[in-house]
PDB file of C-alpha atoms in Angstrom:
ATOM      1  CA  ASP A   1       0.000   0.000   0.000  1.00 54.00           C
ATOM      2  CA  THR A   2       1.392   3.371  -1.011  1.00 78.00           C
ATOM      3  CA  GLY A   3      -0.480   5.510   1.496  1.00 94.00           C
ATOM      4  CA  VAL A   4      -3.428   7.879   1.313  1.00 97.00           C
ATOM      5  CA  SER A   5      -4.288   9.108  -2.167  1.00 97.00           C
ATOM      6  CA  GLN A   6      -6.446  12.037  -3.226  1.00 98.00           C
ATOM      7  CA  ASP A   7      -7.920  13.046  -6.525  1.00 97.00           C
ATOM      8  CA  PRO A   8      -7.764  15.515  -8.148  1.00 97.00           C
ATOM      9  CA  ARG A   9      -4.590  17.187  -6.937  1.00 97.00           C
ATOM     10  CA  HIS A  10      -5.711  20.579  -8.220  1.00 97.00           C
ATOM     11  CA  LYS A  11      -9.119  21.988  -9.064  1.00 98.00           C
ATOM     12  CA  ILE A  12      -9.987  25.403 -10.435  1.00 98.00           C
ATOM     13  CA  THR A  13     -13.646  26.249 -10.516  1.00 98.00           C
ATOM     14  CA  LYS A  14     -15.880  29.260 -10.928  1.00 98.00           C
ATOM     15  CA  ARG A  15     -17.879  30.617  -8.035  1.00 98.00           C
ATOM     16  CA  GLY A  16     -21.232  28.911  -7.746  1.00 98.00           C
ATOM     17  CA  GLN A  17     -20.130  25.596  -9.243  1.00 98.00           C
ATOM     18  CA  ASN A  18     -20.155  22.280  -7.384  1.00 98.00           C
ATOM     19  CA  VAL A  19     -16.972  20.295  -6.864  1.00 98.00           C
ATOM     20  CA  THR A  20     -16.282  16.797  -5.581  1.00 98.00           C
ATOM     21  CA  PHE A  21     -13.026  15.393  -4.204  1.00 98.00           C
ATOM     22  CA  ARG A  22     -12.099  11.779  -3.604  1.00 98.00           C
ATOM     23  CA  CYS A  23      -9.897  10.193  -0.937  1.00 98.00           C
ATOM     24  CA  ASP A  24      -8.625   6.613  -0.806  1.00 97.00           C
ATOM     25  CA  PRO A  25      -7.261   5.775   2.670  1.00 97.00           C
ATOM     26  CA  ILE A  26      -4.626   3.242   3.677  1.00 95.00           C
ATOM     27  CA  SER A  27      -6.437  -0.043   3.099  1.00 92.00           C
ATOM     28  CA  GLU A  28      -6.556  -1.405   6.653  1.00 90.00           C
ATOM     29  CA  HIS A  29      -7.473   1.950   8.237  1.00 93.00           C
ATOM     30  CA  ASN A  30     -11.069   2.200   9.410  1.00 92.00           C
ATOM     31  CA  ARG A  31     -11.034   5.923  10.265  1.00 95.00           C
ATOM     32  CA  LEU A  32     -10.969   8.588   7.580  1.00 96.00           C
ATOM     33  CA  TYR A  33     -10.713  12.331   8.234  1.00 97.00           C
ATOM     34  CA  TRP A  34     -11.138  15.493   6.202  1.00 97.00           C
ATOM     35  CA  TYR A  35      -9.272  18.708   7.017  1.00 97.00           C
ATOM     36  CA  ARG A  36      -8.962  22.095   5.349  1.00 97.00           C
ATOM     37  CA  GLN A  37      -5.774  24.151   5.292  1.00 97.00           C
ATOM     38  CA  THR A  38      -5.386  27.767   4.229  1.00 96.00           C
ATOM     39  CA  LEU A  39      -2.118  29.593   3.641  1.00 93.00           C
ATOM     40  CA  GLY A  40      -0.089  30.122   6.797  1.00 92.00           C
ATOM     41  CA  GLN A  41      -2.411  28.034   8.956  1.00 94.00           C
ATOM     42  CA  GLY A  42      -2.398  24.500  10.267  1.00 96.00           C
ATOM     43  CA  PRO A  43      -5.008  22.046   9.008  1.00 97.00           C
ATOM     44  CA  GLU A  44      -8.491  22.469  10.496  1.00 96.00           C
ATOM     45  CA  PHE A  45     -10.724  19.493  11.149  1.00 96.00           C
ATOM     46  CA  LEU A  46     -13.907  19.159   9.092  1.00 96.00           C
ATOM     47  CA  THR A  47     -15.311  15.680   9.683  1.00 96.00           C
ATOM     48  CA  TYR A  48     -14.431  12.029  10.163  1.00 95.00           C
ATOM     49  CA  PHE A  49     -15.784   8.565   9.480  1.00 95.00           C
ATOM     50  CA  GLN A  50     -15.374   5.308  11.276  1.00 94.00           C
ATOM     51  CA  ASN A  51     -16.035   2.696   8.619  1.00 93.00           C
ATOM     52  CA  GLU A  52     -19.100   4.097   6.804  1.00 93.00           C
ATOM     53  CA  ALA A  53     -20.496   6.097   9.753  1.00 93.00           C
ATOM     54  CA  GLN A  54     -19.865   9.838   9.910  1.00 92.00           C
ATOM     55  CA  LEU A  55     -19.147  10.321  13.620  1.00 92.00           C
ATOM     56  CA  GLU A  56     -18.141  13.969  14.000  1.00 89.00           C
ATOM     57  CA  LYS A  57     -18.618  17.194  12.085  1.00 90.00           C
ATOM     58  CA  SER A  58     -16.962  20.507  12.787  1.00 90.00           C
ATOM     59  CA  ARG A  59     -18.965  23.726  12.818  1.00 87.00           C
ATOM     60  CA  LEU A  60     -16.696  24.677   9.871  1.00 83.00           C
ATOM     61  CA  LEU A  61     -18.649  22.169   7.801  1.00 87.00           C
ATOM     62  CA  SER A  62     -21.428  24.394   6.503  1.00 89.00           C
ATOM     63  CA  ASP A  63     -24.537  22.942   4.860  1.00 93.00           C
ATOM     64  CA  ARG A  64     -22.877  23.445   1.463  1.00 96.00           C
ATOM     65  CA  PHE A  65     -20.407  20.712   2.383  1.00 96.00           C
ATOM     66  CA  SER A  66     -21.263  17.035   2.401  1.00 96.00           C
ATOM     67  CA  ALA A  67     -19.073  13.989   2.851  1.00 97.00           C
ATOM     68  CA  GLU A  68     -19.740  10.318   2.293  1.00 96.00           C
ATOM     69  CA  ARG A  69     -17.961   7.037   2.767  1.00 96.00           C
ATOM     70  CA  PRO A  70     -20.521   4.636   1.334  1.00 90.00           C
ATOM     71  CA  LYS A  71     -18.784   1.283   1.737  1.00 87.00           C
ATOM     72  CA  GLY A  72     -16.294   2.180   4.409  1.00 86.00           C
ATOM     73  CA  SER A  73     -13.475   2.434   1.890  1.00 91.00           C
ATOM     74  CA  PHE A  74     -12.986   5.614  -0.180  1.00 96.00           C
ATOM     75  CA  SER A  75     -14.663   8.890   0.713  1.00 98.00           C
ATOM     76  CA  THR A  76     -15.932  11.889  -1.233  1.00 98.00           C
ATOM     77  CA  LEU A  77     -16.226  15.501  -0.130  1.00 98.00           C
ATOM     78  CA  GLU A  78     -18.625  17.676  -2.127  1.00 98.00           C
ATOM     79  CA  ILE A  79     -18.862  21.451  -1.950  1.00 98.00           C
ATOM     80  CA  GLN A  80     -21.984  22.954  -3.474  1.00 98.00           C
ATOM     81  CA  ARG A  81     -22.265  26.525  -4.730  1.00 97.00           C
ATOM     82  CA  THR A  82     -18.582  27.235  -4.163  1.00 98.00           C
ATOM     83  CA  GLU A  83     -17.494  30.607  -2.794  1.00 97.00           C
ATOM     84  CA  GLN A  84     -14.104  32.313  -3.024  1.00 96.00           C
ATOM     85  CA  GLY A  85     -13.621  31.649   0.689  1.00 96.00           C
ATOM     86  CA  ASP A  86     -13.647  27.918  -0.058  1.00 97.00           C
ATOM     87  CA  SER A  87     -10.251  28.242  -1.777  1.00 97.00           C
ATOM     88  CA  ALA A  88      -7.917  26.082   0.300  1.00 97.00           C
ATOM     89  CA  MET A  89      -6.064  22.786   0.420  1.00 98.00           C
ATOM     90  CA  TYR A  90      -8.405  19.933   1.309  1.00 98.00           C
ATOM     91  CA  LEU A  91      -6.557  17.166   3.114  1.00 98.00           C
ATOM     92  CA  CYS A  92      -7.629  13.626   3.810  1.00 98.00           C
ATOM     93  CA  ALA A  93      -6.083  11.444   6.516  1.00 97.00           C
ATOM     94  CA  SER A  94      -6.648   7.933   7.793  1.00 96.00           C
ATOM     95  CA  SER A  95      -5.879   5.973  10.952  1.00 94.00           C
ATOM     96  CA  LEU A  96      -6.710   2.857  12.885  1.00 90.00           C
ATOM     97  CA  VAL A  97      -9.329   3.181  15.624  1.00 84.00           C
ATOM     98  CA  THR A  98      -6.801   1.880  18.153  1.00 82.00           C
ATOM     99  CA  SER A  99      -4.341   4.717  17.448  1.00 82.00           C
ATOM    100  CA  SER A 100      -6.603   7.471  16.225  1.00 81.00           C
ATOM    101  CA  GLY A 101      -4.056  10.211  16.844  1.00 84.00           C
ATOM    102  CA  GLU A 102      -1.612   8.544  14.473  1.00 91.00           C
ATOM    103  CA  GLN A 103      -3.107   9.981  11.316  1.00 95.00           C
ATOM    104  CA  TYR A 104      -1.489   9.694   7.915  1.00 96.00           C
ATOM    105  CA  PHE A 105      -2.253  12.384   5.388  1.00 97.00           C
ATOM    106  CA  GLY A 106      -2.659  12.355   1.652  1.00 97.00           C
ATOM    107  CA  PRO A 107      -1.123  14.925  -0.710  1.00 97.00           C
ATOM    108  CA  GLY A 108      -4.212  17.122  -0.642  1.00 97.00           C
ATOM    109  CA  THR A 109      -6.490  18.678  -3.255  1.00 98.00           C
ATOM    110  CA  ARG A 110      -5.818  22.349  -3.876  1.00 98.00           C
ATOM    111  CA  LEU A 111      -9.049  24.167  -4.699  1.00 98.00           C
ATOM    112  CA  THR A 112      -9.082  27.594  -6.317  1.00 98.00           C
ATOM    113  CA  VAL A 113     -12.442  29.324  -6.693  1.00 98.00           C
ATOM    114  CA  THR A 114     -12.384  32.225  -9.194  1.00 97.00           C
TER     115      THR A 114
ATOM    116  CA  GLN B   1      -6.893  31.549  23.692  1.00 71.00           C
ATOM    117  CA  LYS B   2      -6.220  29.070  20.903  1.00 83.00           C
ATOM    118  CA  GLU B   3      -5.945  25.441  21.938  1.00 93.00           C
ATOM    119  CA  VAL B   4      -2.489  25.034  20.382  1.00 96.00           C
ATOM    120  CA  GLU B   5      -0.076  27.941  19.978  1.00 95.00           C
ATOM    121  CA  GLN B   6       3.004  27.811  17.793  1.00 95.00           C
ATOM    122  CA  ASP B   7       5.375  30.564  16.726  1.00 88.00           C
ATOM    123  CA  PRO B   8       5.197  30.699  12.911  1.00 86.00           C
ATOM    124  CA  GLY B   9       8.798  31.887  12.545  1.00 87.00           C
ATOM    125  CA  PRO B  10      10.388  31.869  10.049  1.00 93.00           C
ATOM    126  CA  LEU B  11      13.414  30.228  11.609  1.00 96.00           C
ATOM    127  CA  SER B  12      16.717  30.153   9.730  1.00 97.00           C
ATOM    128  CA  VAL B  13      19.712  28.096  10.904  1.00 97.00           C
ATOM    129  CA  PRO B  14      23.021  26.987   9.389  1.00 98.00           C
ATOM    130  CA  GLU B  15      23.496  23.373   8.354  1.00 98.00           C
ATOM    131  CA  GLY B  16      24.547  21.189  11.286  1.00 97.00           C
ATOM    132  CA  ALA B  17      22.799  23.324  13.929  1.00 98.00           C
ATOM    133  CA  ILE B  18      20.477  21.933  16.592  1.00 98.00           C
ATOM    134  CA  VAL B  19      16.950  23.151  15.966  1.00 97.00           C
ATOM    135  CA  SER B  20      14.392  23.597  18.723  1.00 97.00           C
ATOM    136  CA  LEU B  21      10.709  23.935  17.802  1.00 97.00           C
ATOM    137  CA  ASN B  22       8.070  24.538  20.437  1.00 96.00           C
ATOM    138  CA  CYS B  23       4.334  24.662  21.068  1.00 97.00           C
ATOM    139  CA  THR B  24       2.082  25.306  24.006  1.00 97.00           C
ATOM    140  CA  TYR B  25      -1.412  23.960  24.518  1.00 96.00           C
ATOM    141  CA  SER B  26      -4.280  24.978  26.755  1.00 94.00           C
ATOM    142  CA  ASN B  27      -6.167  21.826  27.773  1.00 92.00           C
ATOM    143  CA  SER B  28      -4.514  19.583  30.359  1.00 91.00           C
ATOM    144  CA  ALA B  29      -6.741  16.687  29.217  1.00 91.00           C
ATOM    145  CA  PHE B  30      -4.763  16.241  25.997  1.00 92.00           C
ATOM    146  CA  GLN B  31      -2.815  12.986  26.096  1.00 91.00           C
ATOM    147  CA  TYR B  32      -1.446  12.426  22.574  1.00 93.00           C
ATOM    148  CA  PHE B  33       0.983  14.781  20.884  1.00 95.00           C
ATOM    149  CA  MET B  34       2.252  14.766  17.318  1.00 96.00           C
ATOM    150  CA  TRP B  35       4.782  16.511  15.129  1.00 98.00           C
ATOM    151  CA  TYR B  36       4.289  16.691  11.383  1.00 98.00           C
ATOM    152  CA  ARG B  37       6.597  17.972   8.648  1.00 98.00           C
ATOM    153  CA  GLN B  38       5.066  19.635   5.620  1.00 97.00           C
ATOM    154  CA  TYR B  39       6.958  20.531   2.462  1.00 96.00           C
ATOM    155  CA  SER B  40       5.546  23.283   0.276  1.00 92.00           C
ATOM    156  CA  ARG B  41       2.299  22.258  -1.464  1.00 89.00           C
ATOM    157  CA  LYS B  42       2.434  18.732  -0.002  1.00 93.00           C
ATOM    158  CA  GLY B  43       0.423  16.939   2.674  1.00 96.00           C
ATOM    159  CA  PRO B  44       1.726  16.768   6.277  1.00 97.00           C
ATOM    160  CA  GLU B  45       4.019  13.840   7.055  1.00 97.00           C
ATOM    161  CA  LEU B  46       3.901  12.276  10.520  1.00 96.00           C
ATOM    162  CA  LEU B  47       7.293  12.562  12.210  1.00 96.00           C
ATOM    163  CA  MET B  48       6.685  11.805  15.872  1.00 95.00           C
ATOM    164  CA  TYR B  49       3.741  10.470  17.886  1.00 92.00           C
ATOM    165  CA  THR B  50       3.997  10.544  21.674  1.00 91.00           C
ATOM    166  CA  TYR B  51       1.759   9.734  24.602  1.00 88.00           C
ATOM    167  CA  SER B  52       1.757  11.744  27.854  1.00 85.00           C
ATOM    168  CA  SER B  53       4.965  13.223  29.252  1.00 84.00           C
ATOM    169  CA  GLY B  54       8.530  12.308  28.455  1.00 86.00           C
ATOM    170  CA  ASN B  55      10.927  12.047  25.553  1.00 91.00           C
ATOM    171  CA  LYS B  56      10.850  10.045  22.359  1.00 94.00           C
ATOM    172  CA  GLU B  57      13.797   9.774  20.015  1.00 96.00           C
ATOM    173  CA  ASP B  58      13.907   8.730  16.367  1.00 95.00           C
ATOM    174  CA  GLY B  59      17.203   9.224  14.595  1.00 96.00           C
ATOM    175  CA  ARG B  60      18.037  12.933  14.560  1.00 97.00           C
ATOM    176  CA  PHE B  61      14.611  13.865  15.963  1.00 97.00           C
ATOM    177  CA  THR B  62      13.595  14.050  19.639  1.00 97.00           C
ATOM    178  CA  ALA B  63      10.097  14.922  20.795  1.00 97.00           C
ATOM    179  CA  GLN B  64       9.582  16.122  24.337  1.00 96.00           C
ATOM    180  CA  VAL B  65       6.330  16.639  26.248  1.00 96.00           C
ATOM    181  CA  ASP B  66       6.076  18.505  29.551  1.00 94.00           C
ATOM    182  CA  LYS B  67       2.491  18.165  30.719  1.00 92.00           C
ATOM    183  CA  SER B  68       3.077  20.223  33.860  1.00 92.00           C
ATOM    184  CA  SER B  69       3.770  23.308  31.752  1.00 94.00           C
ATOM    185  CA  LYS B  70       1.691  22.207  28.731  1.00 95.00           C
ATOM    186  CA  TYR B  71       4.740  22.509  26.506  1.00 95.00           C
ATOM    187  CA  ILE B  72       5.808  20.310  23.601  1.00 96.00           C
ATOM    188  CA  SER B  73       9.109  20.456  21.769  1.00 97.00           C
ATOM    189  CA  LEU B  74      10.825  18.942  18.767  1.00 97.00           C
ATOM    190  CA  PHE B  75      14.611  18.912  18.549  1.00 98.00           C
ATOM    191  CA  ILE B  76      16.447  18.261  15.308  1.00 98.00           C
ATOM    192  CA  ARG B  77      20.143  17.414  15.616  1.00 98.00           C
ATOM    193  CA  ASP B  78      22.677  17.923  12.822  1.00 98.00           C
ATOM    194  CA  SER B  79      20.100  19.770  10.723  1.00 98.00           C
ATOM    195  CA  GLN B  80      20.267  19.338   6.948  1.00 98.00           C
ATOM    196  CA  PRO B  81      19.014  21.517   4.075  1.00 97.00           C
ATOM    197  CA  SER B  82      16.494  18.744   3.368  1.00 97.00           C
ATOM    198  CA  ASP B  83      14.934  19.496   6.787  1.00 98.00           C
ATOM    199  CA  SER B  84      13.759  22.860   5.401  1.00 98.00           C
ATOM    200  CA  ALA B  85       9.975  22.668   5.711  1.00 97.00           C
ATOM    201  CA  THR B  86       7.087  23.764   7.888  1.00 97.00           C
ATOM    202  CA  TYR B  87       6.803  21.849  11.172  1.00 98.00           C
ATOM    203  CA  LEU B  88       3.354  21.450  12.667  1.00 98.00           C
ATOM    204  CA  CYS B  89       2.617  20.390  16.218  1.00 97.00           C
ATOM    205  CA  ALA B  90      -0.730  18.757  16.953  1.00 97.00           C
ATOM    206  CA  VAL B  91      -2.710  17.290  19.822  1.00 96.00           C
ATOM    207  CA  GLU B  92      -5.513  14.780  19.667  1.00 93.00           C
ATOM    208  CA  GLY B  93      -8.809  16.396  20.601  1.00 91.00           C
ATOM    209  CA  SER B  94     -11.712  14.813  22.437  1.00 86.00           C
ATOM    210  CA  GLN B  95     -13.538  14.130  19.160  1.00 82.00           C
ATOM    211  CA  GLY B  96     -10.675  12.071  17.738  1.00 84.00           C
ATOM    212  CA  ASN B  97      -9.633  14.959  15.528  1.00 92.00           C
ATOM    213  CA  LEU B  98      -6.204  16.578  15.498  1.00 95.00           C
ATOM    214  CA  ILE B  99      -5.821  20.201  16.609  1.00 96.00           C
ATOM    215  CA  PHE B 100      -2.860  21.833  14.933  1.00 97.00           C
ATOM    216  CA  GLY B 101      -0.663  24.817  15.604  1.00 97.00           C
ATOM    217  CA  LYS B 102      -0.040  27.274  12.769  1.00 96.00           C
ATOM    218  CA  GLY B 103       3.297  25.661  11.916  1.00 96.00           C
ATOM    219  CA  THR B 104       6.867  26.974  12.081  1.00 97.00           C
ATOM    220  CA  LYS B 105       8.687  27.503   8.794  1.00 96.00           C
ATOM    221  CA  LEU B 106      12.272  26.270   9.078  1.00 97.00           C
ATOM    222  CA  SER B 107      15.074  27.017   6.640  1.00 97.00           C
ATOM    223  CA  VAL B 108      18.419  25.229   6.959  1.00 98.00           C
ATOM    224  CA  LYS B 109      21.146  27.027   5.013  1.00 97.00           C
ATOM    225  CA  PRO B 110      24.061  25.047   3.501  1.00 95.00           C
TER     226      PRO B 110
END
């Protein structure tokens, strides 16, 4: 296994459009996390899944954001009606339940909203 | 007060120097502490993962946690130009999420 992968790596979209990102975690990891990182800041937690159940959501996750992990494997993060303030790096991480702080990150999807 | 505070730097050192990176945190309930390294436009890479107080060493890297003062440190010995990156400290929050500092940008000059 080569680690967490994310697709696409870069996305440029116009304001008001919908975008969807995909994350494939490390295969034996049952927890999957989404974070957002803006320039000069550390990553900020958005939400996480344990298997297919979405267990926690940050208040940063507005109703324009939705995440799914339908079969407990890969996950998607959709942003509807994008705004310029959504421009950021979207990071996915995965871990085992037994060592949930030991999270391994993917390369990120850089979103630019014009 | 933010839950994790970290001086963003930048920090510039000559090759071979010992680097000291530090963070403070506010909640004494935090038990797990992490250091990540992030190169420009890449995802964070887990460097060190420690539980409670004490030291943990891995090669040129030593992580130190002082729970009495809510202070976490990362030391890099014999620093190399390839260590130039942003270093992020993190704690594990009560929701299972990680809470990060802003990151310290380190530059190691040959």
